[in-house]
Coordinates of C-alpha atoms and ligand atoms in Angstrom, one line a residue:
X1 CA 0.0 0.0 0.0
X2 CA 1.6 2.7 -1.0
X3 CA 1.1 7.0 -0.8
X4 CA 1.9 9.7 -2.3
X5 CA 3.4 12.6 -0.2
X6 CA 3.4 16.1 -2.1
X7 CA 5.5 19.6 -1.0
X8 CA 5.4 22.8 -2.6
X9 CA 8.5 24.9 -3.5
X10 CA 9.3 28.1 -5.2
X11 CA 11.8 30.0 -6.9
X12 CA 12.4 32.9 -8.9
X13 CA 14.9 32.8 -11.2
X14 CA 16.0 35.0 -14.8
X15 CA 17.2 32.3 -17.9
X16 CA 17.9 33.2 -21.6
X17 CA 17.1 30.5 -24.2
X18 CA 19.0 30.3 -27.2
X19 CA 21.4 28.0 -29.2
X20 CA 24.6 29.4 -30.2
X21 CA 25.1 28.5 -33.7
X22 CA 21.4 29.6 -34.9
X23 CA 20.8 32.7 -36.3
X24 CA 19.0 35.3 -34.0
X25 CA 15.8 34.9 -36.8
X26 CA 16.0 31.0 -35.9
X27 CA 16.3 31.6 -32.1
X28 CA 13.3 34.2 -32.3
X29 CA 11.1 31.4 -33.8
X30 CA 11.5 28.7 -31.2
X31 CA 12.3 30.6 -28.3
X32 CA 10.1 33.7 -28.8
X33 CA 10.2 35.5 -25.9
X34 CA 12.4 33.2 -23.8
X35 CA 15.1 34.4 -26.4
X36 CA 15.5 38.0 -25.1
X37 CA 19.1 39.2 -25.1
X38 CA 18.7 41.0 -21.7
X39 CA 17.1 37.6 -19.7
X40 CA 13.6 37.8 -17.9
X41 CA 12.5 36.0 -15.0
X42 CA 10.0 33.2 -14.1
X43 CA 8.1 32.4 -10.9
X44 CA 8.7 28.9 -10.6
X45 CA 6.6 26.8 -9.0
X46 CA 7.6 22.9 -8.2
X47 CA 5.3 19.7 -6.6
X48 CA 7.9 17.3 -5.1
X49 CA 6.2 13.9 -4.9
X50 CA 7.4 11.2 -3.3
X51 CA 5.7 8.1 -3.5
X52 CA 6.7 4.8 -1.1
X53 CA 5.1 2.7 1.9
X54 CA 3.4 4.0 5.1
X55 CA 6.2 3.2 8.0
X56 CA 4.3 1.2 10.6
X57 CA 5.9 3.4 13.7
X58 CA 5.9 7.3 12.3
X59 CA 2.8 6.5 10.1
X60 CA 4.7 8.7 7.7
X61 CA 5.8 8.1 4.0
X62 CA 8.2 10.5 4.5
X63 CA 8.8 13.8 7.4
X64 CA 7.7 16.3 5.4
X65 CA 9.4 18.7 8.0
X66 CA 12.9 16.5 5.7
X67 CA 11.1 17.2 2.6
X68 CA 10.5 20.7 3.6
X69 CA 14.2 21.3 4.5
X70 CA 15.4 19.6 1.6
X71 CA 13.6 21.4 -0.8
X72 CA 14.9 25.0 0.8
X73 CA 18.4 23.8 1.2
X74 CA 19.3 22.0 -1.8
X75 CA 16.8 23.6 -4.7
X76 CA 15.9 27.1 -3.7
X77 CA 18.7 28.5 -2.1
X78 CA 20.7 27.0 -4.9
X79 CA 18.4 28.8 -7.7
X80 CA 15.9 31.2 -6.1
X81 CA 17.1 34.8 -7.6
X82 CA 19.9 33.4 -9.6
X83 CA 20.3 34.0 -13.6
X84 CA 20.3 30.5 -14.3
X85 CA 22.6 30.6 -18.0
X86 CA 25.5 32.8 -15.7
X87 CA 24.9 31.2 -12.0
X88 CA 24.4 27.4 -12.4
X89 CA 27.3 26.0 -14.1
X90 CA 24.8 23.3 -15.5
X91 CA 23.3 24.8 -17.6
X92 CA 25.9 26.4 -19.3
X93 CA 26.2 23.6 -21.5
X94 CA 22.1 22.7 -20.9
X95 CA 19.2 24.8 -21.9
X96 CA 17.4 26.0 -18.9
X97 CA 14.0 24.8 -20.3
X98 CA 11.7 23.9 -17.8
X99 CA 12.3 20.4 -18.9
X100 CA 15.7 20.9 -18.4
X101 CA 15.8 22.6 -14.8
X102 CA 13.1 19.6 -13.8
X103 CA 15.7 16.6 -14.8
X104 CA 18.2 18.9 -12.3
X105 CA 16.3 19.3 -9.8
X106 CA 15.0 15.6 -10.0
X107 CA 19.1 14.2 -9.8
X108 CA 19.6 16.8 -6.9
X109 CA 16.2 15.5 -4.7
X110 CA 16.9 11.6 -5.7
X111 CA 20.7 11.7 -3.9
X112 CA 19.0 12.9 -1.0
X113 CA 15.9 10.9 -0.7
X114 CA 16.2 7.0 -0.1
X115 CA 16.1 4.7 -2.8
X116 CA 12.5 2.9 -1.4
X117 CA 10.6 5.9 -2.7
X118 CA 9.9 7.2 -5.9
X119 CA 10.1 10.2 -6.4
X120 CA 8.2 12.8 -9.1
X121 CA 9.0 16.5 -9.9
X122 CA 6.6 18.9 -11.5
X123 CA 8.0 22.1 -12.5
X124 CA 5.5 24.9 -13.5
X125 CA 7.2 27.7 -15.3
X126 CA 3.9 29.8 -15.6
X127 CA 0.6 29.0 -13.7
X128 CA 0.1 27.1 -17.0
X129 CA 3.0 25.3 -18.3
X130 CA 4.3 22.5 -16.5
X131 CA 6.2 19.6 -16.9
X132 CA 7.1 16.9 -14.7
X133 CA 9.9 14.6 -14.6
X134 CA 9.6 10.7 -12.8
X135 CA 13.2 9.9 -13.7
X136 CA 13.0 7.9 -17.0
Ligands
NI201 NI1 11.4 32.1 -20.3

């Protein structure tokens, strides 16, 4: 019998999207506005789910006072007001899509949470985009 525990985090955070070796007319066309020279910023929201057995003693999945913690030490203060192209040496080789900042996120929470959960990331990039990440 398993449950699914749920914590929400937020960041803000400024990102550029472009490839290199397109033209600025190619860049404009996918990225649209996520190309701007000069960055903007998102109000990223994430839903950390993770997913495992009720322990018989703590009747917990998970203390979500741990999830809390973990979620402020290792995601937000790592990217909450940060340019993430500049300030996260990840993604200076990655595109800071959402897709791409949910995979990170995701390898970052699975090192810390033990191996008999699973564990699912949603990031939402606006109140209505989101994408979510399971790890395969
Ligand atoms: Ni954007």
């Amino acid at each position: 019998m398993k449950v699914t525990v749920s914590r929400r985090g937020h960041f803000n955070a400024a990102h550029r999207l472009y490839v290199k070796d397109w033209s600025e007319e190619k860049n404009s066309n996918v990225f649209g506005k996520c190309n701007n020279p000069n960055f903007h910023g998102h109000n990223y929201e994430l839903i950390v789910d993770v997913k495992g057995s009720v322990d018989k003693v703590t009747g917990m999945v998970i203390d979500l006072k741990d999830l809390k913690d973990l979620i402020t030490n290792e995601v937000e203060d790592l990217l909450d007001h940060k340019n993430l192209n500049l300030d996260i040496s990840y993604f200076e080789k990655v595109l800071p899509t959402a897709e791409n900042i949910c995979i990170f996120i995701w390898d970052i929470l699975r090192k810390k949470i033990s191996k008999d959960k699973e564990l699912s990331v949603t990031l939402y990039e606006t109140p209505r985009n989101f994408v979510k990440y399971s790890g395969n």
